[in-house]
Coordinates of N, CA, C and O in Angstrom, one line a residue:
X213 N -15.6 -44.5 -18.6 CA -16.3 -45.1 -17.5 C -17.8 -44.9 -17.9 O -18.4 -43.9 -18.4
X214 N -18.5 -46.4 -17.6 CA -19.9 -45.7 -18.0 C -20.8 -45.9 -16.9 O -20.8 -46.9 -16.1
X215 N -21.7 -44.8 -16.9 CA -22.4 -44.5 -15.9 C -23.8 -45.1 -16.5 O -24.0 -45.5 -17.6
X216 N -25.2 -45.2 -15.0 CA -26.3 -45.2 -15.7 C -27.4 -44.6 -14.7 O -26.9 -44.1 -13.8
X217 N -28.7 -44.6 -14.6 CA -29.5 -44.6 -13.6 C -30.5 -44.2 -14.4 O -30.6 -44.0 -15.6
X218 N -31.5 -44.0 -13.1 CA -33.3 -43.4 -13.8 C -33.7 -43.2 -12.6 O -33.3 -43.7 -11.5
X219 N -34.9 -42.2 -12.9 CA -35.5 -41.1 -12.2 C -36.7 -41.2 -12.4 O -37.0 -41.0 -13.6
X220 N -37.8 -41.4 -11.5 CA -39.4 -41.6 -11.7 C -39.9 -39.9 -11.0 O -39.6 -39.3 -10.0
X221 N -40.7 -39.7 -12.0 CA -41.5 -38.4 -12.1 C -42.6 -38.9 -11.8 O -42.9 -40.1 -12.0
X222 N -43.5 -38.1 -11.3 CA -45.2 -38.0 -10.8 C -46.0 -37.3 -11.9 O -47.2 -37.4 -12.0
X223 N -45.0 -36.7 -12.7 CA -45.8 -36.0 -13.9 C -45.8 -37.0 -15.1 O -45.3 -38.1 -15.2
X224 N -46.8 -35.9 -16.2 CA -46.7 -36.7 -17.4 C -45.7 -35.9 -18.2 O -45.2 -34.8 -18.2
X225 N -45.5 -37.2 -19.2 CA -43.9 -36.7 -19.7 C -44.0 -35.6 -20.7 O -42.9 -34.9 -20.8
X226 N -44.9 -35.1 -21.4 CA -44.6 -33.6 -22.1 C -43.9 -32.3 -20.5 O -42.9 -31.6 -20.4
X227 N -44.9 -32.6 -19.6 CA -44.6 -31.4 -18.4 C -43.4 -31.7 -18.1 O -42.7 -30.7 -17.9
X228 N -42.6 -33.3 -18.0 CA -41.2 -33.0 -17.8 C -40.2 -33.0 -18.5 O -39.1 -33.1 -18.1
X229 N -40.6 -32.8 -20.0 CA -39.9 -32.6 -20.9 C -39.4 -31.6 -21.1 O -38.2 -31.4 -21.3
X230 N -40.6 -30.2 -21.2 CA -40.6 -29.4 -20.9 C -39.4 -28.5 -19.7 O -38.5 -27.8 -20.1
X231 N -39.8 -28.7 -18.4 CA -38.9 -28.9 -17.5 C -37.4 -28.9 -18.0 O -36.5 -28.1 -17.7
X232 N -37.6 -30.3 -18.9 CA -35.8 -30.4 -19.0 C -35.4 -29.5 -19.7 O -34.1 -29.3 -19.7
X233 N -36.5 -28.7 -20.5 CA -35.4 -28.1 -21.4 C -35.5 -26.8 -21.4 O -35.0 -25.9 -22.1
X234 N -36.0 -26.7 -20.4 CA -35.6 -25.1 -19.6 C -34.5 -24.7 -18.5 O -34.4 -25.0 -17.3
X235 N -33.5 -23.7 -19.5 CA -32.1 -24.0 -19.1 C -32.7 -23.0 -17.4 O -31.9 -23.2 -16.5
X236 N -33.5 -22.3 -17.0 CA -33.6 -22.0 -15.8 C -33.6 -22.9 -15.2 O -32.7 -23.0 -14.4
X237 N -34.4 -24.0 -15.1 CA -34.9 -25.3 -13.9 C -33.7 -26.1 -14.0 O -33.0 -26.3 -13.0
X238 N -33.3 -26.5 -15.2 CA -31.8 -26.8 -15.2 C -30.9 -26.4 -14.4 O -30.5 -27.5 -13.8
X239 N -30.1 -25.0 -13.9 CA -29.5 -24.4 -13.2 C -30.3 -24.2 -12.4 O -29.4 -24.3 -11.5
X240 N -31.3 -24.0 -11.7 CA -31.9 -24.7 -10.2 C -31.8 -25.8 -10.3 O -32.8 -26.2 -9.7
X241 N -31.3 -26.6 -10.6 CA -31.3 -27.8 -10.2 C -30.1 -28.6 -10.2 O -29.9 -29.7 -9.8
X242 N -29.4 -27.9 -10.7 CA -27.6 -28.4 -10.7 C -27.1 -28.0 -9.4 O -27.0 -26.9 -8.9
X243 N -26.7 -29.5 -9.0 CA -25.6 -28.7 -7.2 C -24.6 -28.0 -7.7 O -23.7 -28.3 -8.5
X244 N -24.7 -26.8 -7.2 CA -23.5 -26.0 -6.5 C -23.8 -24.8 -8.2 O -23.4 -23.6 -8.0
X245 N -24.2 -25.1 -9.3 CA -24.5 -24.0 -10.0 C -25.7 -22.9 -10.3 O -26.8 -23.1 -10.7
X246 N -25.2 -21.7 -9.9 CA -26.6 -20.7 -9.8 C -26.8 -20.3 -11.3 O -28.0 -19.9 -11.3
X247 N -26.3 -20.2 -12.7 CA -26.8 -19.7 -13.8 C -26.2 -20.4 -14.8 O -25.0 -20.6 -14.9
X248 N -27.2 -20.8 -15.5 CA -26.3 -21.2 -17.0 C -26.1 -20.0 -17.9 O -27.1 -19.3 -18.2
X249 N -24.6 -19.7 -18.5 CA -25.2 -18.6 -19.7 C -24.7 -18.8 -20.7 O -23.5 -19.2 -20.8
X250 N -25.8 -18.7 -22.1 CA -25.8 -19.4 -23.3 C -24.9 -18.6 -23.8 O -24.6 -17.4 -23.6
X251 N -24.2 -19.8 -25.0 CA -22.8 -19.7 -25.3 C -23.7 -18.9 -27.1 O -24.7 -19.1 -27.8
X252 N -22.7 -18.0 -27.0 CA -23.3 -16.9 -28.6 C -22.5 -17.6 -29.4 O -21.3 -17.8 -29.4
X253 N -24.0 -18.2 -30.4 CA -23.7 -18.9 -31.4 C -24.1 -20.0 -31.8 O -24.0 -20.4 -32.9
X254 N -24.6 -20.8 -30.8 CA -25.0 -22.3 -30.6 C -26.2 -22.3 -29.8 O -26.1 -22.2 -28.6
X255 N -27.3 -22.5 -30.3 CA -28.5 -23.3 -29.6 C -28.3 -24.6 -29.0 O -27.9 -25.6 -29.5
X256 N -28.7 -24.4 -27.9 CA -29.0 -25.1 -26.6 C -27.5 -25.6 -26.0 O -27.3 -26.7 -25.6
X257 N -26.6 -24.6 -26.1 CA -25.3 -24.7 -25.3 C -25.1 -23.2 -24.3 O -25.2 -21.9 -24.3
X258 N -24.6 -24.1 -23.5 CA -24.1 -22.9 -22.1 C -23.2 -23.5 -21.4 O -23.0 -24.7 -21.5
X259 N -22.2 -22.3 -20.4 CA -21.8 -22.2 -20.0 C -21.7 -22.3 -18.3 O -22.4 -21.6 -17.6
X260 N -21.0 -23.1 -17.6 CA -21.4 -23.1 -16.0 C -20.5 -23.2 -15.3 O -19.6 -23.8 -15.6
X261 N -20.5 -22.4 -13.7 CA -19.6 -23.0 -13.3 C -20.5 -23.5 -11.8 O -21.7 -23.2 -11.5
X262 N -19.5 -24.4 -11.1 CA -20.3 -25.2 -10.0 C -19.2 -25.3 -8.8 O -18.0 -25.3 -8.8
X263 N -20.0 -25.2 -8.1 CA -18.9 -25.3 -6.7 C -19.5 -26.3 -6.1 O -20.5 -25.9 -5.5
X264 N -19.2 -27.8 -6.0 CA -19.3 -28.7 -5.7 C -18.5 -29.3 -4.7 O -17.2 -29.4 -4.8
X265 N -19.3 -30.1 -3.3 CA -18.3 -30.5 -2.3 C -19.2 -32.3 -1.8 O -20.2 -32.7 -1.3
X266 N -18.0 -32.6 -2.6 CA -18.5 -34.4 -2.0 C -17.2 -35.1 -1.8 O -17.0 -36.0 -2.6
X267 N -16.5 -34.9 -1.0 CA -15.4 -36.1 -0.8 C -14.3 -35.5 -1.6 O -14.3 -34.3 -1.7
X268 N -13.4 -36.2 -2.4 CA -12.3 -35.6 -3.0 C -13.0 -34.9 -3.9 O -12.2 -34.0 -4.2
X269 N -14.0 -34.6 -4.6 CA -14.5 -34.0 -5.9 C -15.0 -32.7 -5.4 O -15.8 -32.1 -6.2
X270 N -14.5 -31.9 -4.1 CA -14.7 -30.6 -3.6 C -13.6 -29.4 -4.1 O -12.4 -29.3 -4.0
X271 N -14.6 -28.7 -4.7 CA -14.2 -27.6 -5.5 C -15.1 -26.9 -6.2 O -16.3 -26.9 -6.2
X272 N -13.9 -26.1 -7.1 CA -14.9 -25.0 -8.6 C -14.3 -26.1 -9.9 O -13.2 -26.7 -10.3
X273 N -15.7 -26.0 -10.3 CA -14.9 -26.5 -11.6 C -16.4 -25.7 -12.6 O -17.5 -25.3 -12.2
X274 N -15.5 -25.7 -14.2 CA -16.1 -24.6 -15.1 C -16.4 -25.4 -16.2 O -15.8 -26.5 -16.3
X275 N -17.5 -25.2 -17.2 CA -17.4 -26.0 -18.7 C -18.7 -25.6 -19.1 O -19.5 -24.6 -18.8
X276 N -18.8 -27.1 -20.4 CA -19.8 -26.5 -21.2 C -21.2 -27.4 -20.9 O -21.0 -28.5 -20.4
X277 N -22.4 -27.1 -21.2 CA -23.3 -28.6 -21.7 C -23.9 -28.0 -22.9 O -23.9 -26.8 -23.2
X278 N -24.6 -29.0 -23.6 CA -24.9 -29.1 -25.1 C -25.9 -30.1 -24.5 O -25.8 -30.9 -23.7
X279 N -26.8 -29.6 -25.2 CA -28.0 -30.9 -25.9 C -28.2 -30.6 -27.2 O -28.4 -29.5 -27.8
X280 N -27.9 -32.3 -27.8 CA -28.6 -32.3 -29.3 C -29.3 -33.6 -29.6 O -29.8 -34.1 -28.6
X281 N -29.6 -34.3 -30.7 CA -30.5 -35.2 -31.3 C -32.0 -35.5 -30.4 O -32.6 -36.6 -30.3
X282 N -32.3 -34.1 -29.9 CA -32.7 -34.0 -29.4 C -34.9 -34.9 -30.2 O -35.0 -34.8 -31.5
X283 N -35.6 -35.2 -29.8 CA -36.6 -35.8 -30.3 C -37.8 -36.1 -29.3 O -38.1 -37.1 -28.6
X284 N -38.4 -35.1 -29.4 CA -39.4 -34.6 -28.3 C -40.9 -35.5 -28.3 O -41.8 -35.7 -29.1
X285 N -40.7 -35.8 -27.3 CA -41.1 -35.4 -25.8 C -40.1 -36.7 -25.2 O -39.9 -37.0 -24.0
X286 N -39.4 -37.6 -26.6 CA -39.1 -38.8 -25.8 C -37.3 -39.1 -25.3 O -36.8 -39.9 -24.6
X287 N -36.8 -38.2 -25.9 CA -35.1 -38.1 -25.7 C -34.0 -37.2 -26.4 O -34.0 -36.9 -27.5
X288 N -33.0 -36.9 -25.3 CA -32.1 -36.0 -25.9 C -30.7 -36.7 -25.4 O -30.6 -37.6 -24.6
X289 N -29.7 -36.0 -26.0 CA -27.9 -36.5 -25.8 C -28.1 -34.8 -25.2 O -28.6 -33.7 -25.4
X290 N -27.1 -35.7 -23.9 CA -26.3 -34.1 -23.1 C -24.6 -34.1 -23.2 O -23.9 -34.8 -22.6
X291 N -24.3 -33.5 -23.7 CA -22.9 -33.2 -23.6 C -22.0 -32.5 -22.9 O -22.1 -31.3 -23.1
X292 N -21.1 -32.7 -22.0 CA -20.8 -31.9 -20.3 C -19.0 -32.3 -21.3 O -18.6 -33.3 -21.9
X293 N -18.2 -30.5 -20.9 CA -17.1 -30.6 -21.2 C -16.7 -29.6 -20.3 O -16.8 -28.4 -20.6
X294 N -16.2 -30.1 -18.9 CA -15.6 -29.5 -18.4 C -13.9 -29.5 -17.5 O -13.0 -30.3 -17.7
X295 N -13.8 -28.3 -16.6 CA -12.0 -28.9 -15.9 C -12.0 -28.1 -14.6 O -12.8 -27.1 -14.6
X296 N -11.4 -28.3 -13.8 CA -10.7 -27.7 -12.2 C -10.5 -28.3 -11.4 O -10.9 -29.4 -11.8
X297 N -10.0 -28.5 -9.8 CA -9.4 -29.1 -9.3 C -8.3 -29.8 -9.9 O -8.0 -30.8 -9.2
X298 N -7.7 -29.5 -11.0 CA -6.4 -30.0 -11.6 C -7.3 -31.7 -12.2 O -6.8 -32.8 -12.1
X299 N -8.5 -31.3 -12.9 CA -9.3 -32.4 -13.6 C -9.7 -32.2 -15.1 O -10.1 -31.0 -15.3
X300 N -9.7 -33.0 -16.1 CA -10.5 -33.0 -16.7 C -12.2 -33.7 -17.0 O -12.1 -35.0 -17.1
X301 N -13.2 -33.4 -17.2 CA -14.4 -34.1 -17.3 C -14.8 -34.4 -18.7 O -14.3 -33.4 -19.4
X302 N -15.2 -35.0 -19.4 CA -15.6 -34.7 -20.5 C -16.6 -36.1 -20.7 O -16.2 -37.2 -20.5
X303 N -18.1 -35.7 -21.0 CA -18.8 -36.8 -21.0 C -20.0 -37.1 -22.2 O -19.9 -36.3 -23.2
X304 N -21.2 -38.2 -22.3 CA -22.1 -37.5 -23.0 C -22.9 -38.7 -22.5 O -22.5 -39.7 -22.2
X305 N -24.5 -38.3 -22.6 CA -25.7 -39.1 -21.8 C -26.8 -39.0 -22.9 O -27.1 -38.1 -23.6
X306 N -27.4 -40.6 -22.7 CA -28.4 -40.4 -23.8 C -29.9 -40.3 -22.4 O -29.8 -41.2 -21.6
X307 N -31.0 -39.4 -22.3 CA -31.7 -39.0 -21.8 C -33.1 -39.7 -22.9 O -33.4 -39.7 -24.1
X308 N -33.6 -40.3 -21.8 CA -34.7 -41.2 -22.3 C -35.9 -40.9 -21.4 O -35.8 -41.0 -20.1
X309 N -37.1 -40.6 -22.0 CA -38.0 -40.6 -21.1 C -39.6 -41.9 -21.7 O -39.9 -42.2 -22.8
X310 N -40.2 -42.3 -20.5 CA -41.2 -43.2 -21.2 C -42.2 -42.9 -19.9 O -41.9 -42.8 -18.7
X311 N -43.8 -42.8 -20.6 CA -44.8 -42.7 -19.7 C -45.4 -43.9 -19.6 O -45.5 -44.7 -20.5
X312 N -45.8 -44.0 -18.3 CA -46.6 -45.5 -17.8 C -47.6 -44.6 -17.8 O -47.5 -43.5 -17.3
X313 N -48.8 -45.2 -18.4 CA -50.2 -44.8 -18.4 C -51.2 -45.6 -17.1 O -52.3 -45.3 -16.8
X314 N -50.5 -46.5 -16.7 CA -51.2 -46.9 -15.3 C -50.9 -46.1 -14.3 O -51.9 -45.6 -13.7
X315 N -49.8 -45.9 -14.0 CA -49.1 -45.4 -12.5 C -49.5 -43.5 -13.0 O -49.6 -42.7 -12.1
X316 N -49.5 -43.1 -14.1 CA -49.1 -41.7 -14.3 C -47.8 -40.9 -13.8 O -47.7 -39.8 -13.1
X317 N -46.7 -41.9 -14.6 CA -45.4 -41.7 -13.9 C -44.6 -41.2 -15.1 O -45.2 -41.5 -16.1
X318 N -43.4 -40.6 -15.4 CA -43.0 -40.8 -16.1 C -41.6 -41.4 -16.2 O -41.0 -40.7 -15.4
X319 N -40.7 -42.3 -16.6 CA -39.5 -42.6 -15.8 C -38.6 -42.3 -17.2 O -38.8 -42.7 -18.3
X320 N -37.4 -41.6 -16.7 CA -36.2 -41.1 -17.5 C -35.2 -41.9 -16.9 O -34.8 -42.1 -15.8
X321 N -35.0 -42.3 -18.1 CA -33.4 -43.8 -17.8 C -32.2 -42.5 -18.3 O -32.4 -41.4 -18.8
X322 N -30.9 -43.1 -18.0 CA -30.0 -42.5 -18.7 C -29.0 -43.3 -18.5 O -28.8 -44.1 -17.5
X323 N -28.3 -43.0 -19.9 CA -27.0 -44.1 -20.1 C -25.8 -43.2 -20.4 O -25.8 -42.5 -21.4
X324 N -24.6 -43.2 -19.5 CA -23.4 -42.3 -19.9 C -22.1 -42.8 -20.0 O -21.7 -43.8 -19.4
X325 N -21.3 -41.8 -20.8 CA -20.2 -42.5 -20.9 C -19.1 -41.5 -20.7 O -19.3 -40.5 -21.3
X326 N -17.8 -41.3 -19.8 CA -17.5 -40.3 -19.1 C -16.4 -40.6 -19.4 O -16.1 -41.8 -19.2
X327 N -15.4 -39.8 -19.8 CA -14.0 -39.2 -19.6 C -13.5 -38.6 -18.9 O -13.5 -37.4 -19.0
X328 N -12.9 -39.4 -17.5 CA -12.6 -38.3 -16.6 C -10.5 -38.5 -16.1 O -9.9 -39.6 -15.8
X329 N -9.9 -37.5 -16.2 CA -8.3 -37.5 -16.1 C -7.9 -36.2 -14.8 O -8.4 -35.2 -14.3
X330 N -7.1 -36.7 -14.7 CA -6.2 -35.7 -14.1 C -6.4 -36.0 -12.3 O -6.1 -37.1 -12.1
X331 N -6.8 -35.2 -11.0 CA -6.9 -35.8 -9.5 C -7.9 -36.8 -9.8 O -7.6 -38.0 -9.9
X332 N -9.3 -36.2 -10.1 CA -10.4 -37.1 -10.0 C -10.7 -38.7 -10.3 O -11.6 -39.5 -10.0
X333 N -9.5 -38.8 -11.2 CA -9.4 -40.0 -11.7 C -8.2 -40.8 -10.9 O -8.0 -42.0 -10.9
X334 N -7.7 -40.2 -10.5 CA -7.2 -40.7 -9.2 C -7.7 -41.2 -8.0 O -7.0 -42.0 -7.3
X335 N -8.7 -40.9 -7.7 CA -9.5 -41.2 -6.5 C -10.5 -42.8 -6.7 O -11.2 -43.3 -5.9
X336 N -10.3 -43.3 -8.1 CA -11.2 -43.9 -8.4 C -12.6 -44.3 -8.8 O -13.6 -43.7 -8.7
X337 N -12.4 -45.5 -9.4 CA -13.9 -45.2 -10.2 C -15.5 -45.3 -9.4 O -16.6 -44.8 -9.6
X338 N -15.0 -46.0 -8.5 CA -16.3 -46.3 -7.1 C -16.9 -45.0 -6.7 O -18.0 -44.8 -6.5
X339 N -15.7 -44.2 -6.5 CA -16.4 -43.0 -5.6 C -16.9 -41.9 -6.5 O -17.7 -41.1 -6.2
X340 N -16.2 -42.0 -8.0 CA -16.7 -41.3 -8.9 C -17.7 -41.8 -9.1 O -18.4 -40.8 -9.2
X341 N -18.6 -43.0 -9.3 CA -19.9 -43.7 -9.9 C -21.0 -42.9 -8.5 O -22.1 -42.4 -8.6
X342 N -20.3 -43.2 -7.5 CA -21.7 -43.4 -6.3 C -21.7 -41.5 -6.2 O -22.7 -40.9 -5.9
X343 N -20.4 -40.7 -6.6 CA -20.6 -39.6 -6.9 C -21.6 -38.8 -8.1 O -22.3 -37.8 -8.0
X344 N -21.4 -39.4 -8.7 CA -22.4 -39.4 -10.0 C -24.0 -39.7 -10.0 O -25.0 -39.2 -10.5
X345 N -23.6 -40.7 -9.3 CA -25.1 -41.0 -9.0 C -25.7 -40.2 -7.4 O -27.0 -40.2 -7.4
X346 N -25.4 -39.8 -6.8 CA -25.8 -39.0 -5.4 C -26.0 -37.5 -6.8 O -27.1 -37.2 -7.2
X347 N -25.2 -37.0 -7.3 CA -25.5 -35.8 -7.9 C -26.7 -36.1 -9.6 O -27.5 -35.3 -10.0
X348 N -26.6 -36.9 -10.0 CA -27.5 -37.1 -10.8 C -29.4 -37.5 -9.9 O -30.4 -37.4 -10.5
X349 N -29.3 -37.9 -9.0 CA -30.7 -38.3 -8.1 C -30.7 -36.3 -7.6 O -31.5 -35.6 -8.1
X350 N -30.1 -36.0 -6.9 CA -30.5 -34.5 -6.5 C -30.7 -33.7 -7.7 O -31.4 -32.7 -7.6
X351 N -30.1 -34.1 -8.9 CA -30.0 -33.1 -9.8 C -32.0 -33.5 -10.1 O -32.9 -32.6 -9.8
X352 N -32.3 -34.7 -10.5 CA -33.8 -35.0 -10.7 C -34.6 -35.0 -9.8 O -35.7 -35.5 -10.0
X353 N -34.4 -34.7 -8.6 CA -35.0 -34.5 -7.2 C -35.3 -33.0 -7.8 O -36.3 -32.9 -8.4
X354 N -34.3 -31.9 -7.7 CA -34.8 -30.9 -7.9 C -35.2 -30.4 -9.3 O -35.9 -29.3 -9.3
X355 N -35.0 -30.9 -10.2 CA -35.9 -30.7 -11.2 C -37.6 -30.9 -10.8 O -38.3 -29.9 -10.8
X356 N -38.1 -32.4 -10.6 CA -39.0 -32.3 -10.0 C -39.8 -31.7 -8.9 O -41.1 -31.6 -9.0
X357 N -38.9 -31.3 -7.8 CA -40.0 -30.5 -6.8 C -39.8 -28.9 -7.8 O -40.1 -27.9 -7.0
X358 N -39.6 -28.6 -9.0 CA -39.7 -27.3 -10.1 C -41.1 -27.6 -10.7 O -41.6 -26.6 -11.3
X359 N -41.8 -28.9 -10.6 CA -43.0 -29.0 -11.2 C -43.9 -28.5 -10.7 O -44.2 -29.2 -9.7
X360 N -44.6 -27.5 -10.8 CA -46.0 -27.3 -10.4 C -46.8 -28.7 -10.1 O -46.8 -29.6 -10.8
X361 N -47.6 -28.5 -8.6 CA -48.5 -29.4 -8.6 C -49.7 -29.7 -9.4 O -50.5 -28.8 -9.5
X362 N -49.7 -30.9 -10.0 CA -51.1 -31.0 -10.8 C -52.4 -30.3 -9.5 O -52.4 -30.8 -8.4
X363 N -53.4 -29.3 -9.8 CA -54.5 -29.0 -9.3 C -55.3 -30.6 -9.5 O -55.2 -31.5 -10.4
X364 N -56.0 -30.5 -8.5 CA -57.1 -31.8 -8.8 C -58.2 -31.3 -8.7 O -58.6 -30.8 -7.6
X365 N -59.1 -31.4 -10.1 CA -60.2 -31.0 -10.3 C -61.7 -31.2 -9.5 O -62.0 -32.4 -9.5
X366 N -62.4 -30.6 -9.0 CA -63.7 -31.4 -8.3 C -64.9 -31.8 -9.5 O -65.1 -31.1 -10.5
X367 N -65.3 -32.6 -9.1 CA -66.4 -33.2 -10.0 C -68.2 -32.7 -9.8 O -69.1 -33.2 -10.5

């Protein structure tokens, strides 16, 4: 199944690059997960679990994420391999960020492609997509209200 969307930031894109790749603001900002903990042995992998409640997709469920090809300040691949509610997930997103030098915005596209079996894929692909997308917009909602306000300098 493939997923997609984007997310406009008020900041400039080093500060939300930054942001992303701090697995704290990360786990503040994942619904229903309070800690990521890194998996021994592998840079930039952890462990999560999430208690999530949206319609049939209410529950615990456990797994991994990974970021790699990672290429700073402008894009990384996220890798999510998880299971519960008698589901499996298994996905990967390419994370793209680009600054508008007019607006001082920065806007992150993402393009995903999702393996999902077992109840959840029973329920359909509609409510999984508009699922996806309700939790990918809160997930970048709360990343960004994590940004410090730019101070505005007096002249």
């Amino acid at each position: 199944m493939e997923l997609n969307g984007q997310y406009t930031f008020a900041d400039e894109q080093e500060i939300v690059w930054q942001h992303l790749m701090d697995p704290a603001v990360i786990a503040g900002a994942l619904p229903g997960v309070d800690e990521l903990m890194p998996v021994e042995g592998e840079e930039n992998a952890w462990r999560a679990e999430a208690k999530i409640s949206i319609a049939a997709i209410n529950g615990r469920y456990g797994g991994f994420v990974r970021m790699s090809e990672q290429t700073p300040p402008k894009q990384y691949r996220l890798t999510v391999n998880g299971e519960g509610q008698q589901s499996i997930i298994n996905g990967t997103a390419l994370i793209t960020l680009s600054y508008n030098e007019e607006t001082h915005e920065t806007l992150l596209t993402w393009q995903a492609d999702a393996n999902i079996s077992g109840k959840l894929a029973s329920i359909g692909q509609r409510v999984v997509k508009a699922a996806a997308a309700m939790l990918s917009k809160q997930f970048f909602s709360a990343v960004a209200n994590q940004i410090p306000a730019q101070e505005t300098k007096s002249s």
